[in-house]
Amino acid sequence: MSPSAPRLALFLLAVPLAPALATAWLHPRRPDWQALVSGSAPANAHELSLADVRARAPDALWIDARPAANFAAGSVPGALSLHQDDWETGFTALVDAWDGARPLVVYCGSADCRASAEVAERLRRDLGDARVYVLRGGWEAWKAAQGGGVSR
Amino acid sequence: MTQGRVLSLSRRLALAVVAGLLAWAGAAKLGDPSRFAADIANYRLVPPLLAAMAAVYLPWLEIALATGLLVPRLRAVARLFALGLLLVFCAALASAWARGLDIRCGCFGGADGGASAAQALARNAVLATLLFWGGARSVRLSSRGLTQINSRDAKG
């Protein structure tokens, strides 16, 4: 490899650093660095079991973060569909239905999915001081608690 | 038009297609770094802080590599880095697939409709093939050194 290749490689790796730093510092949707550095980023801090939801947020408004097809096939009664890829539609419906005081509980397919955590994080950001929780175990946990299947 | 000229043009076209997709992927992720950080963290391969740092750096790296693929002097190095990046992405996707993680690819922000790991792997394989094809002459002439190849690209 020619002597200039390492310099070109370093150049290509270094060029993105300046805009990346600007993004990290100024972007309105930048990560929460303070929480990340301190280790207090809420990974599961807002996750509740179904029993906890019933005890602590019995009047919760349920948010279904699964794809629309899964929502149509069956969901928690009264839940609103809010998927990341059709955020505007779902968010408008949520704002129309939500009184601003009820806690929000978001769920996705199972314990392995992350859509509910992502939607919850985005809701906290967009709705300010809303109480937003994630249902541990998601739709599978709900179905199991209902004895195999609840749909509407 | 000679066969050699057609081959040369097709290789440049292949690199241009990859450059366009890389630039699009980078630009799409720039809209919401927090979301991309969550996408990376969902692979459960790196701690959240590292995922967040990657989320602000990788989109710009993709854009820089896309630009590099179009600049003769940077093309060979950009191609190697782009191949390396695709390899890393493929390893992460395969790992998530093997562990049965139900996660978004995160490859194009939200612009790809949340492609599955299998779809993203297939797409990356196509991109890697285009990168190999686009740099075939460079590989064949590698014994002559990158400078010579770059100077040939610059002239051609």
Short mmCIF file of C-alpha atoms in Angstrom, two decimals:
data_model
loop_
_atom_site.label_atom_id
_atom_site.label_comp_id
_atom_site.label_asym_id
_atom_site.label_seq_id
_atom_site.Cartn_x
_atom_site.Cartn_y
_atom_site.Cartn_z
CA MET A 1 0.00 0.00 0.00
CA SER A 2 1.37 3.42 -0.83
CA PRO A 3 2.69 5.68 1.94
CA SER A 4 -0.22 8.08 1.38
CA ALA A 5 -2.87 5.41 2.06
CA PRO A 6 -2.68 5.60 5.88
CA ARG A 7 -2.94 9.40 5.69
CA LEU A 8 -5.98 9.13 3.44
CA ALA A 9 -7.50 6.57 5.80
CA LEU A 10 -6.94 8.85 8.79
CA PHE A 11 -8.38 11.75 6.82
CA LEU A 12 -11.55 9.78 6.02
CA LEU A 13 -11.97 8.77 9.66
CA ALA A 14 -11.23 12.25 11.02
CA VAL A 15 -13.45 14.28 8.70
CA PRO A 16 -16.71 13.02 10.29
CA LEU A 17 -15.51 13.93 13.79
CA ALA A 18 -16.31 17.65 13.59
CA PRO A 19 -19.91 17.28 12.37
CA ALA A 20 -20.38 14.36 14.78
CA LEU A 21 -19.32 16.56 17.70
CA ALA A 22 -21.67 19.28 16.51
CA THR A 23 -24.47 16.71 16.30
CA ALA A 24 -23.70 15.43 19.78
CA TRP A 25 -23.73 18.93 21.19
CA LEU A 26 -26.41 20.79 19.26
CA HIS A 27 -28.88 18.33 17.71
CA PRO A 28 -32.37 18.71 19.23
CA ARG A 29 -32.69 14.92 19.35
CA ARG A 30 -29.18 14.27 20.66
CA PRO A 31 -28.66 11.47 23.19
CA ASP A 32 -28.88 12.38 26.87
CA TRP A 33 -25.13 12.39 27.52
CA GLN A 34 -25.40 13.33 31.19
CA ALA A 35 -27.58 10.32 31.94
CA LEU A 36 -25.42 8.06 29.79
CA VAL A 37 -22.17 9.12 31.45
CA SER A 38 -23.61 8.89 34.94
CA GLY A 39 -25.07 5.50 34.13
CA SER A 40 -28.56 6.65 35.04
CA ALA A 41 -30.01 6.29 31.55
CA PRO A 42 -33.36 4.65 32.11
CA ALA A 43 -33.01 1.21 30.60
CA ASN A 44 -35.77 -0.42 32.62
CA ALA A 45 -36.57 2.24 35.21
CA HIS A 46 -40.04 2.75 33.75
CA GLU A 47 -40.82 -0.88 33.11
CA LEU A 48 -43.78 -2.32 34.99
CA SER A 49 -45.20 -5.81 35.24
CA LEU A 50 -48.87 -6.24 34.46
CA ALA A 51 -49.58 -6.56 38.18
CA ASP A 52 -47.72 -3.30 38.80
CA VAL A 53 -49.71 -1.56 36.08
CA ARG A 54 -52.96 -2.70 37.67
CA ALA A 55 -51.77 -1.53 41.07
CA ARG A 56 -50.03 1.73 40.15
CA ALA A 57 -51.72 2.81 36.97
CA PRO A 58 -55.16 1.24 36.83
CA ASP A 59 -56.51 4.08 34.71
CA ALA A 60 -53.64 3.88 32.21
CA LEU A 61 -54.09 4.60 28.56
CA TRP A 62 -52.55 1.67 26.68
CA ILE A 63 -50.30 2.31 23.71
CA ASP A 64 -49.61 -0.51 21.24
CA ALA A 65 -46.16 -0.07 19.68
CA ARG A 66 -46.38 -3.11 17.42
CA PRO A 67 -46.90 -2.87 13.66
CA ALA A 68 -50.46 -2.00 12.58
CA ALA A 69 -51.17 -5.52 11.32
CA ASN A 70 -50.42 -7.01 14.75
CA PHE A 71 -52.53 -4.33 16.39
CA ALA A 72 -55.45 -5.14 14.08
CA ALA A 73 -55.12 -8.85 14.88
CA GLY A 74 -55.54 -8.24 18.58
CA SER A 75 -54.66 -5.71 21.23
CA VAL A 76 -55.33 -4.63 24.79
CA PRO A 77 -58.90 -3.30 24.93
CA GLY A 78 -58.93 0.46 24.49
CA ALA A 79 -55.32 0.60 23.30
CA LEU A 80 -54.17 3.10 20.70
CA SER A 81 -51.78 2.10 17.94
CA LEU A 82 -48.56 4.13 17.88
CA HIS A 83 -45.79 2.76 15.69
CA GLN A 84 -42.48 4.49 15.06
CA ASP A 85 -42.88 4.32 11.29
CA ASP A 86 -46.29 6.05 11.30
CA TRP A 87 -45.67 8.36 14.22
CA GLU A 88 -47.66 11.40 13.12
CA THR A 89 -50.94 9.52 12.68
CA GLY A 90 -50.66 7.62 15.95
CA PHE A 91 -49.42 10.58 17.93
CA THR A 92 -52.29 12.79 16.73
CA ALA A 93 -54.79 10.12 17.79
CA LEU A 94 -53.06 9.87 21.16
CA VAL A 95 -53.17 13.61 21.79
CA ASP A 96 -56.88 13.61 20.89
CA ALA A 97 -57.65 10.74 23.26
CA TRP A 98 -55.37 11.58 26.17
CA ASP A 99 -56.49 13.93 28.94
CA GLY A 100 -52.95 14.88 29.92
CA ALA A 101 -53.17 13.23 33.34
CA ARG A 102 -53.61 9.49 32.77
CA PRO A 103 -50.44 7.42 32.80
CA LEU A 104 -49.44 5.86 29.51
CA VAL A 105 -48.40 2.22 29.29
CA VAL A 106 -46.64 1.14 26.11
CA TYR A 107 -46.26 -2.46 25.01
CA CYS A 108 -44.83 -4.36 22.06
CA GLY A 109 -44.77 -8.03 21.12
CA SER A 110 -42.73 -9.73 23.79
CA ALA A 111 -39.91 -9.37 26.30
CA ASP A 112 -37.41 -9.38 23.43
CA CYS A 113 -38.83 -6.48 21.44
CA ARG A 114 -37.62 -2.92 21.98
CA ALA A 115 -40.32 -0.94 20.18
CA SER A 116 -42.15 -0.17 23.42
CA ALA A 117 -39.02 1.26 25.06
CA GLU A 118 -38.32 3.39 22.00
CA VAL A 119 -41.89 4.67 21.78
CA ALA A 120 -41.93 5.36 25.52
CA GLU A 121 -38.69 7.31 25.29
CA ARG A 122 -40.03 9.35 22.41
CA LEU A 123 -43.30 10.02 24.26
CA ARG A 124 -41.41 11.24 27.31
CA ARG A 125 -39.52 13.61 25.08
CA ASP A 126 -42.56 14.82 23.14
CA LEU A 127 -45.02 14.99 26.04
CA GLY A 128 -42.74 16.43 28.70
CA ASP A 129 -43.78 15.37 32.16
CA ALA A 130 -46.13 12.55 31.13
CA ARG A 131 -45.97 9.36 33.18
CA VAL A 132 -44.95 6.82 30.55
CA TYR A 133 -44.33 3.16 31.40
CA VAL A 134 -43.40 0.05 29.47
CA LEU A 135 -45.25 -3.23 30.03
CA ARG A 136 -42.73 -5.93 30.93
CA GLY A 137 -43.19 -8.92 28.66
CA GLY A 138 -45.37 -6.99 26.25
CA TRP A 139 -48.34 -8.47 24.44
CA GLU A 140 -47.29 -12.02 25.31
CA ALA A 141 -47.44 -11.20 29.01
CA TRP A 142 -50.88 -9.64 28.58
CA LYS A 143 -52.17 -12.65 26.65
CA ALA A 144 -50.77 -15.06 29.21
CA ALA A 145 -52.51 -13.17 32.00
CA GLN A 146 -55.80 -13.40 30.12
CA GLY A 147 -55.44 -17.17 29.74
CA GLY A 148 -54.27 -17.35 26.17
CA GLY A 149 -55.93 -14.72 24.09
CA VAL A 150 -57.64 -11.41 24.29
CA SER A 151 -58.47 -9.49 21.21
CA ARG A 152 -61.03 -7.07 20.03
CA MET B 1 -17.58 1.71 -27.25
CA THR B 2 -15.00 -0.93 -26.30
CA GLN B 3 -15.68 -3.73 -23.87
CA GLY B 4 -13.08 -2.29 -21.50
CA ARG B 5 -14.80 1.08 -21.52
CA VAL B 6 -18.16 -0.52 -20.78
CA LEU B 7 -16.64 -2.45 -17.88
CA SER B 8 -15.01 0.67 -16.51
CA LEU B 9 -18.27 2.62 -16.70
CA SER B 10 -20.24 -0.18 -15.10
CA ARG B 11 -17.77 -0.33 -12.23
CA ARG B 12 -18.02 3.38 -11.67
CA LEU B 13 -21.79 3.11 -11.80
CA ALA B 14 -21.67 0.34 -9.17
CA LEU B 15 -19.60 2.55 -6.86
CA ALA B 16 -21.93 5.49 -7.50
CA VAL B 17 -24.94 3.37 -6.51
CA VAL B 18 -23.23 2.33 -3.27
CA ALA B 19 -22.19 5.93 -2.63
CA GLY B 20 -25.78 7.09 -3.11
CA LEU B 21 -27.14 4.46 -0.73
CA LEU B 22 -24.46 5.21 1.88
CA ALA B 23 -25.21 8.92 1.70
CA TRP B 24 -28.92 8.26 1.99
CA ALA B 25 -28.40 5.92 4.94
CA GLY B 26 -26.25 8.50 6.72
CA ALA B 27 -28.60 11.39 6.05
CA ALA B 28 -31.66 9.40 7.15
CA LYS B 29 -30.05 8.60 10.51
CA LEU B 30 -29.09 12.20 11.16
CA GLY B 31 -32.71 13.17 11.72
CA ASP B 32 -32.93 11.43 15.10
CA PRO B 33 -29.61 10.42 16.73
CA SER B 34 -31.40 9.30 19.91
CA ARG B 35 -33.47 6.84 17.95
CA PHE B 36 -30.43 5.53 16.09
CA ALA B 37 -28.62 5.18 19.43
CA ALA B 38 -31.55 3.10 20.68
CA ASP B 39 -31.41 1.02 17.48
CA ILE B 40 -27.72 0.30 18.08
CA ALA B 41 -28.26 -0.40 21.77
CA ASN B 42 -31.01 -2.87 20.87
CA TYR B 43 -28.41 -5.15 19.33
CA ARG B 44 -27.07 -5.56 22.89
CA LEU B 45 -23.48 -5.68 21.67
CA VAL B 46 -22.14 -2.43 23.12
CA PRO B 47 -22.96 -0.37 26.24
CA PRO B 48 -25.47 2.50 25.83
CA LEU B 49 -22.80 5.22 25.96
CA LEU B 50 -20.82 3.62 23.14
CA ALA B 51 -24.03 3.14 21.17
CA ALA B 52 -24.82 6.85 21.55
CA MET B 53 -21.32 7.85 20.44
CA ALA B 54 -21.59 5.58 17.41
CA ALA B 55 -25.02 7.05 16.66
CA VAL B 56 -23.61 10.55 16.18
CA TYR B 57 -20.44 9.42 14.36
CA LEU B 58 -21.56 6.64 12.01
CA PRO B 59 -23.99 8.72 9.90
CA TRP B 60 -21.26 11.25 9.14
CA LEU B 61 -18.76 8.46 8.46
CA GLU B 62 -21.20 6.98 5.95
CA ILE B 63 -21.55 10.35 4.25
CA ALA B 64 -17.75 10.80 4.23
CA LEU B 65 -17.28 7.33 2.71
CA ALA B 66 -19.97 8.05 0.12
CA THR B 67 -18.12 11.20 -0.87
CA GLY B 68 -14.80 9.32 -0.83
CA LEU B 69 -16.15 6.71 -3.26
CA LEU B 70 -16.76 9.49 -5.75
CA VAL B 71 -13.34 11.16 -5.35
CA PRO B 72 -10.62 9.33 -7.35
CA ARG B 73 -7.84 9.99 -4.83
CA LEU B 74 -9.95 8.65 -1.92
CA ARG B 75 -11.79 5.90 -3.79
CA ALA B 76 -9.62 2.89 -2.89
CA VAL B 77 -9.45 3.71 0.82
CA ALA B 78 -13.15 4.63 0.99
CA ARG B 79 -14.01 1.35 -0.68
CA LEU B 80 -12.01 -0.63 1.89
CA PHE B 81 -13.65 1.23 4.78
CA ALA B 82 -17.09 0.81 3.26
CA LEU B 83 -16.49 -2.93 2.92
CA GLY B 84 -15.31 -3.06 6.52
CA LEU B 85 -18.37 -1.14 7.68
CA LEU B 86 -20.68 -3.50 5.78
CA LEU B 87 -18.88 -6.44 7.36
CA VAL B 88 -19.45 -5.02 10.84
CA PHE B 89 -23.11 -4.34 10.06
CA CYS B 90 -23.54 -7.88 8.70
CA ALA B 91 -21.92 -9.38 11.81
CA ALA B 92 -24.23 -7.35 14.07
CA LEU B 93 -27.31 -8.29 12.06
CA ALA B 94 -26.36 -11.97 11.95
CA SER B 95 -25.73 -11.92 15.67
CA ALA B 96 -29.14 -10.36 16.36
CA TRP B 97 -30.79 -12.84 14.02
CA ALA B 98 -29.03 -15.77 15.68
CA ARG B 99 -30.12 -14.58 19.13
CA GLY B 100 -33.71 -14.19 17.95
CA LEU B 101 -33.84 -10.48 18.76
CA ASP B 102 -36.96 -8.81 17.37
CA ILE B 103 -35.39 -5.46 16.55
CA ARG B 104 -35.36 -2.81 13.86
CA CYS B 105 -32.38 -2.89 11.53
CA GLY B 106 -31.77 0.84 12.00
CA CYS B 107 -29.91 0.87 8.69
CA PHE B 108 -31.76 3.82 7.17
CA GLY B 109 -33.19 5.50 10.25
CA GLY B 110 -36.94 5.07 9.84
CA ALA B 111 -36.79 5.34 6.05
CA ASP B 112 -36.63 1.62 5.31
CA GLY B 113 -39.80 0.73 7.17
CA GLY B 114 -37.90 -1.22 9.80
CA ALA B 115 -36.33 -3.86 7.56
CA SER B 116 -35.82 -7.26 9.18
CA ALA B 117 -32.34 -8.62 9.87
CA ALA B 118 -32.64 -11.05 6.96
CA GLN B 119 -33.65 -8.29 4.53
CA ALA B 120 -30.84 -6.05 5.74
CA LEU B 121 -28.31 -8.89 5.42
CA ALA B 122 -29.41 -9.51 1.85
CA ARG B 123 -29.18 -5.80 1.05
CA ASN B 124 -25.68 -5.59 2.54
CA ALA B 125 -24.58 -8.61 0.51
CA VAL B 126 -25.71 -6.81 -2.66
CA LEU B 127 -23.86 -3.65 -1.62
CA ALA B 128 -20.69 -5.62 -0.84
CA THR B 129 -20.89 -7.29 -4.23
CA LEU B 130 -21.23 -3.89 -5.92
CA LEU B 131 -18.22 -2.63 -3.95
CA PHE B 132 -16.14 -5.64 -5.00
CA TRP B 133 -17.25 -5.24 -8.59
CA GLY B 134 -16.64 -1.51 -8.56
CA GLY B 135 -13.08 -1.99 -7.31
CA ALA B 136 -12.20 -5.05 -9.37
CA ARG B 137 -9.52 -3.20 -11.34
CA SER B 138 -7.93 -1.88 -8.17
CA VAL B 139 -7.71 -5.40 -6.78
CA ARG B 140 -6.20 -6.78 -9.96
CA LEU B 141 -3.59 -4.04 -10.06
CA SER B 142 -2.95 -3.97 -6.32
CA SER B 143 0.69 -4.98 -6.75
CA ARG B 144 1.29 -1.60 -8.37
CA GLY B 145 0.24 0.25 -5.25
CA LEU B 146 -2.67 2.49 -4.37
CA THR B 147 -0.99 5.67 -5.57
CA GLN B 148 -0.65 4.35 -9.05
CA ILE B 149 -4.23 3.13 -9.05
CA ASN B 150 -5.45 6.45 -7.74
CA SER B 151 -3.50 8.34 -10.36
CA ARG B 152 -5.00 6.12 -13.02
CA ASP B 153 -8.47 6.81 -11.61
CA ALA B 154 -7.74 10.50 -11.58
CA LYS B 155 -6.75 10.42 -15.21
CA GLY B 156 -9.57 8.12 -16.23
#
